[in-house]
Coordinates of N, CA and C in Angstrom, one line a residue:
X1 N 9.6 -6.5 -2.1 CA 10.1 -5.4 -2.5 C 10.0 -5.2 -4.0
X2 N 10.4 -6.2 -4.7 CA 10.3 -6.0 -6.1 C 9.0 -6.0 -6.7
X3 N 8.2 -6.6 -5.9 CA 6.5 -6.7 -6.6 C 6.1 -5.5 -6.5
X4 N 6.3 -4.7 -5.3 CA 5.5 -3.5 -5.1 C 6.0 -2.4 -6.0
X5 N 7.4 -2.6 -6.5 CA 7.7 -1.4 -7.6 C 7.0 -1.8 -8.7
X6 N 6.9 -3.0 -9.1 CA 6.2 -3.4 -10.4 C 4.8 -3.0 -10.3
X7 N 4.0 -3.3 -9.2 CA 2.7 -2.9 -9.1 C 2.6 -1.3 -9.3
X8 N 3.7 -0.7 -8.6 CA 3.6 1.0 -8.4 C 3.6 1.3 -10.1
X9 N 4.5 0.7 -10.7 CA 4.8 1.2 -12.2 C 3.6 0.9 -13.2
X10 N 2.8 -0.3 -12.9 CA 1.6 -0.7 -13.6 C 0.6 0.4 -13.3
X11 N 0.5 1.0 -11.9 CA -0.6 2.0 -11.6 C -0.2 3.3 -12.2
X12 N 1.1 3.6 -12.3 CA 1.5 5.0 -12.8 C 1.2 4.9 -14.2
X13 N 1.4 3.8 -14.8 CA 1.2 3.7 -16.4 C -0.2 3.9 -16.6
X14 N -1.1 3.4 -15.8 CA -2.5 3.6 -16.1 C -2.9 5.0 -15.8
X15 N -2.1 5.8 -15.1 CA -2.5 7.2 -14.7 C -1.9 8.0 -15.8
X16 N -0.6 7.6 -16.3 CA -0.1 8.7 -17.2 C -0.5 8.4 -18.6
X17 N -1.4 7.7 -18.7 CA -2.0 7.4 -20.3 C -2.8 8.6 -20.7
X18 N -2.9 9.6 -20.0 CA -3.7 10.8 -20.4 C -3.1 11.4 -21.5
X19 N -1.8 11.1 -21.9 CA -1.0 11.6 -23.0 C -0.3 12.7 -22.8
X20 N -0.6 14.0 -23.8 CA 0.2 15.1 -23.6 C -0.2 16.0 -22.2
X21 N -1.4 15.9 -21.9 CA -1.8 16.6 -20.9 C -1.5 15.9 -19.5
X22 N -0.5 16.1 -18.7 CA -0.1 15.6 -17.5 C -0.9 15.9 -16.2
X23 N -1.5 17.0 -16.5 CA -2.4 17.4 -15.4 C -4.1 17.1 -15.5
X24 N -4.7 16.6 -14.5 CA -6.0 16.2 -14.4 C -6.6 16.5 -13.2
X25 N -7.9 16.7 -13.1 CA -8.6 16.7 -11.9 C -9.7 15.6 -12.0
X26 N -10.0 15.1 -10.7 CA -11.0 14.1 -10.7 C -11.7 14.3 -9.4
X27 N -12.5 13.4 -9.1 CA -13.4 13.3 -7.9 C -12.9 12.1 -7.0
X28 N -12.5 12.3 -5.8 CA -12.0 11.2 -4.9 C -13.3 10.8 -4.2
X29 N -13.4 9.4 -4.2 CA -14.7 8.8 -3.6 C -14.3 7.9 -2.5
X30 N -13.0 7.7 -2.3 CA -12.5 6.7 -1.3 C -11.0 7.0 -1.2
X31 N -10.6 6.5 0.1 CA -9.2 6.4 0.3 C -9.0 5.3 1.4
X32 N -7.8 4.4 1.2 CA -7.7 3.3 2.2 C -6.1 3.1 2.2
X33 N -5.7 2.7 3.4 CA -4.4 2.1 3.5 C -4.0 0.9 2.9
X34 N -5.0 0.1 2.8 CA -5.1 -1.2 2.1 C -5.9 -1.1 0.8
X35 N -5.7 -2.0 -0.2 CA -6.3 -1.9 -1.2 C -7.8 -2.5 -1.1
X36 N -8.8 -1.6 -1.8 CA -10.2 -2.3 -1.5 C -10.5 -3.1 -2.7
X37 N -10.9 -4.3 -2.5 CA -11.2 -5.4 -3.4 C -12.3 -5.1 -4.3
X38 N -13.6 -4.6 -3.5 CA -14.8 -4.4 -4.0 C -15.4 -3.1 -3.8
X39 N -15.2 -2.2 -4.8 CA -15.8 -0.8 -4.8 C -17.4 -0.6 -5.1
X40 N -18.1 -1.8 -5.3 CA -19.4 -1.6 -5.6 C -20.2 -1.1 -4.5
X41 N -19.8 -1.1 -3.3 CA -20.7 -0.6 -2.1 C -20.9 1.0 -2.4
X42 N -19.7 1.4 -3.3 CA -20.0 3.1 -3.6 C -21.3 3.4 -4.3
X43 N -21.8 2.3 -5.2 CA -22.9 2.4 -6.1 C -22.7 3.6 -7.1
X44 N -21.4 3.4 -7.5 CA -21.1 4.5 -8.8 C -21.3 3.9 -10.0
X45 N -21.9 4.8 -11.0 CA -21.9 4.3 -12.5 C -20.8 4.5 -13.1
X46 N -19.8 5.3 -12.6 CA -18.5 5.5 -13.4 C -17.6 4.5 -12.9
X47 N -16.5 4.4 -13.9 CA -15.4 3.6 -13.7 C -14.6 4.1 -12.6
X48 N -14.2 3.5 -11.6 CA -13.5 3.9 -10.3 C -12.1 3.5 -10.7
X49 N -11.2 4.5 -10.7 CA -9.7 4.3 -11.1 C -9.0 4.6 -9.5
X50 N -7.5 4.0 -9.6 CA -6.9 4.0 -8.3 C -5.8 4.9 -8.6
X51 N -5.3 5.7 -7.6 CA -3.8 6.2 -7.6 C -3.3 5.9 -6.3
X52 N -1.9 5.1 -6.5 CA -1.3 4.7 -5.5 C -0.3 5.7 -4.8
X53 N -0.6 6.2 -3.6 CA 0.5 7.2 -3.1 C 1.3 6.5 -2.4
X54 N 2.2 7.1 -1.6 CA 3.0 6.4 -0.6 C 2.5 5.7 0.5
X55 N 1.4 6.3 1.0 CA 0.8 5.7 2.2 C -0.5 5.3 2.0
X56 N -1.3 5.6 0.7 CA -2.7 5.3 0.5 C -3.1 5.0 -0.8
X57 N -4.2 4.3 -0.8 CA -4.7 4.1 -2.1 C -5.7 5.1 -2.3
X58 N -6.0 5.9 -3.4 CA -7.0 6.7 -3.6 C -7.8 6.5 -4.8
X59 N -9.1 6.5 -4.5 CA -10.0 6.0 -5.6 C -10.7 7.2 -6.2
X60 N -10.9 7.3 -7.5 CA -11.3 8.6 -8.0 C -12.1 8.1 -9.2
X61 N -13.0 9.1 -9.7 CA -13.9 9.1 -10.8 C -13.8 10.3 -11.6
X62 N -14.4 10.3 -12.9 CA -14.6 11.6 -13.6 C -13.4 12.3 -13.7
X63 N -12.5 11.8 -14.6 CA -11.0 12.4 -15.0 C -11.5 13.6 -16.0
X64 N -10.9 14.9 -15.5 CA -11.1 16.1 -16.6 C -9.9 17.0 -16.4
X65 N -9.7 17.6 -17.6 CA -8.5 18.6 -17.6 C -9.2 20.0 -17.0
X66 N -10.4 20.0 -16.8 CA -11.0 21.3 -16.3 C -11.2 21.4 -14.9
X67 N -11.0 22.3 -14.2 CA -11.2 22.6 -12.8 C -12.8 22.9 -12.7
X68 N -13.4 23.7 -13.6 CA -14.8 24.2 -13.4 C -15.5 22.7 -13.7
X69 N -15.1 21.9 -14.7 CA -15.9 20.7 -14.9 C -15.7 19.7 -13.8
X70 N -14.7 19.7 -13.1 CA -14.5 18.9 -12.1 C -15.4 19.3 -10.8
X71 N -15.6 20.4 -10.8 CA -16.6 21.0 -9.7 C -18.0 20.6 -10.2
X72 N -18.3 20.5 -11.4 CA -19.8 20.1 -11.8 C -19.9 18.6 -11.5
X73 N -18.9 17.9 -11.9 CA -18.7 16.4 -11.6 C -19.0 16.1 -10.1
X74 N -18.3 17.1 -9.3 CA -18.4 16.7 -7.7 C -20.0 16.8 -7.2
X75 N -20.6 17.8 -7.7 CA -22.1 17.9 -7.5 C -22.8 16.7 -7.7
X76 N -22.4 16.2 -9.0 CA -23.1 15.0 -9.6 C -22.8 13.8 -8.7
X77 N -21.5 13.5 -8.4 CA -21.2 12.6 -7.7 C -21.7 12.5 -6.2
X78 N -21.7 13.9 -5.6 CA -22.0 13.9 -4.3 C -23.5 13.3 -4.0
X79 N -24.2 13.2 -4.9 CA -25.4 12.8 -4.7 C -25.4 11.3 -4.3
X80 N -24.4 10.5 -4.5 CA -24.3 9.2 -4.2 C -23.0 9.1 -3.1
X81 N -22.0 9.8 -3.1 CA -20.9 9.8 -2.2 C -20.8 11.2 -1.6
X82 N -21.3 11.3 -0.3 CA -21.5 12.9 0.3 C -20.2 13.3 0.4
X83 N -19.2 12.7 0.9 CA -18.0 13.4 1.3 C -16.9 13.5 0.2
X84 N -17.4 13.3 -1.0 CA -16.2 13.3 -2.1 C -15.7 14.6 -2.3
X85 N -14.7 14.7 -3.1 CA -13.9 16.1 -3.3 C -13.0 16.0 -4.5
X86 N -12.6 17.2 -5.0 CA -11.9 17.3 -6.2 C -10.3 17.2 -5.6
X87 N -9.7 16.4 -6.6 CA -8.2 16.2 -6.3 C -7.7 16.5 -7.7
X88 N -6.2 16.9 -7.7 CA -5.6 17.1 -8.9 C -4.4 16.3 -8.9
X89 N -4.1 15.7 -10.1 CA -2.9 14.8 -10.2 C -2.1 15.2 -11.4
X90 N -0.7 15.4 -11.2 CA 0.2 15.8 -12.2 C 1.3 14.8 -12.3
X91 N 1.4 14.5 -13.6 CA 2.5 13.3 -13.9 C 2.3 12.1 -12.9
X92 N 1.2 11.7 -12.7 CA 1.0 10.5 -11.8 C 1.0 10.7 -10.5
X93 N 1.3 11.8 -9.9 CA 1.2 12.1 -8.6 C 0.1 13.3 -7.9
X94 N -0.4 12.9 -7.0 CA -1.4 14.0 -6.2 C -0.9 15.1 -6.1
X95 N -1.3 16.3 -6.3 CA -0.8 17.6 -5.8 C -1.9 18.4 -5.4
X96 N -1.8 19.5 -4.7 CA -3.0 20.3 -4.1 C -3.6 21.0 -5.4
X97 N -4.9 21.1 -5.1 CA -5.7 22.0 -6.3 C -5.2 23.3 -6.5
X98 N -4.7 23.8 -5.5 CA -3.9 25.1 -5.7 C -2.7 25.0 -6.5
X99 N -1.8 24.2 -6.4 CA -0.8 24.0 -7.3 C -1.2 23.7 -8.5
X100 N -2.2 22.9 -8.8 CA -2.7 22.6 -10.3 C -3.1 23.8 -11.0
X101 N -3.9 24.6 -10.2 CA -4.4 25.9 -10.7 C -3.3 27.0 -11.2
X102 N -2.0 26.8 -10.3 CA -1.0 27.7 -10.7 C -0.4 27.1 -12.1
X103 N -0.3 25.7 -12.2 CA 0.2 25.0 -13.2 C -0.6 25.4 -14.5
X104 N -1.9 25.5 -14.5 CA -2.8 25.9 -15.5 C -2.7 27.1 -16.0
X105 N -2.4 28.1 -15.2 CA -2.1 29.6 -15.4 C -0.8 29.6 -16.4
X106 N 0.2 28.8 -16.0 CA 1.4 29.0 -16.8 C 1.3 28.5 -18.2
X107 N 0.4 27.6 -18.5 CA 0.2 27.1 -20.0 C -0.2 28.2 -21.1

């Protein structure tokens, strides 16, 4: 029990290092119930980061604060990972893109 809390905190620390901007978009390239040890099979040039949810590990690339930029990145990544898609992360937790767009408008 204790180790999973520590691991979770480590992952959250990695994600929240985006500083003052707590909201970002990224391109999800993989998802798994268990941690994937070797992501080289994805053949991506970008650094793959991980977001640990309650039931899944989500792997993503190309973090950006702009939804429009995320859409551009998606087209680029899609050449390698056909079923990739845009995700939104707020304060270390995944939220829907619609929620993220609402948060953006409030700023």
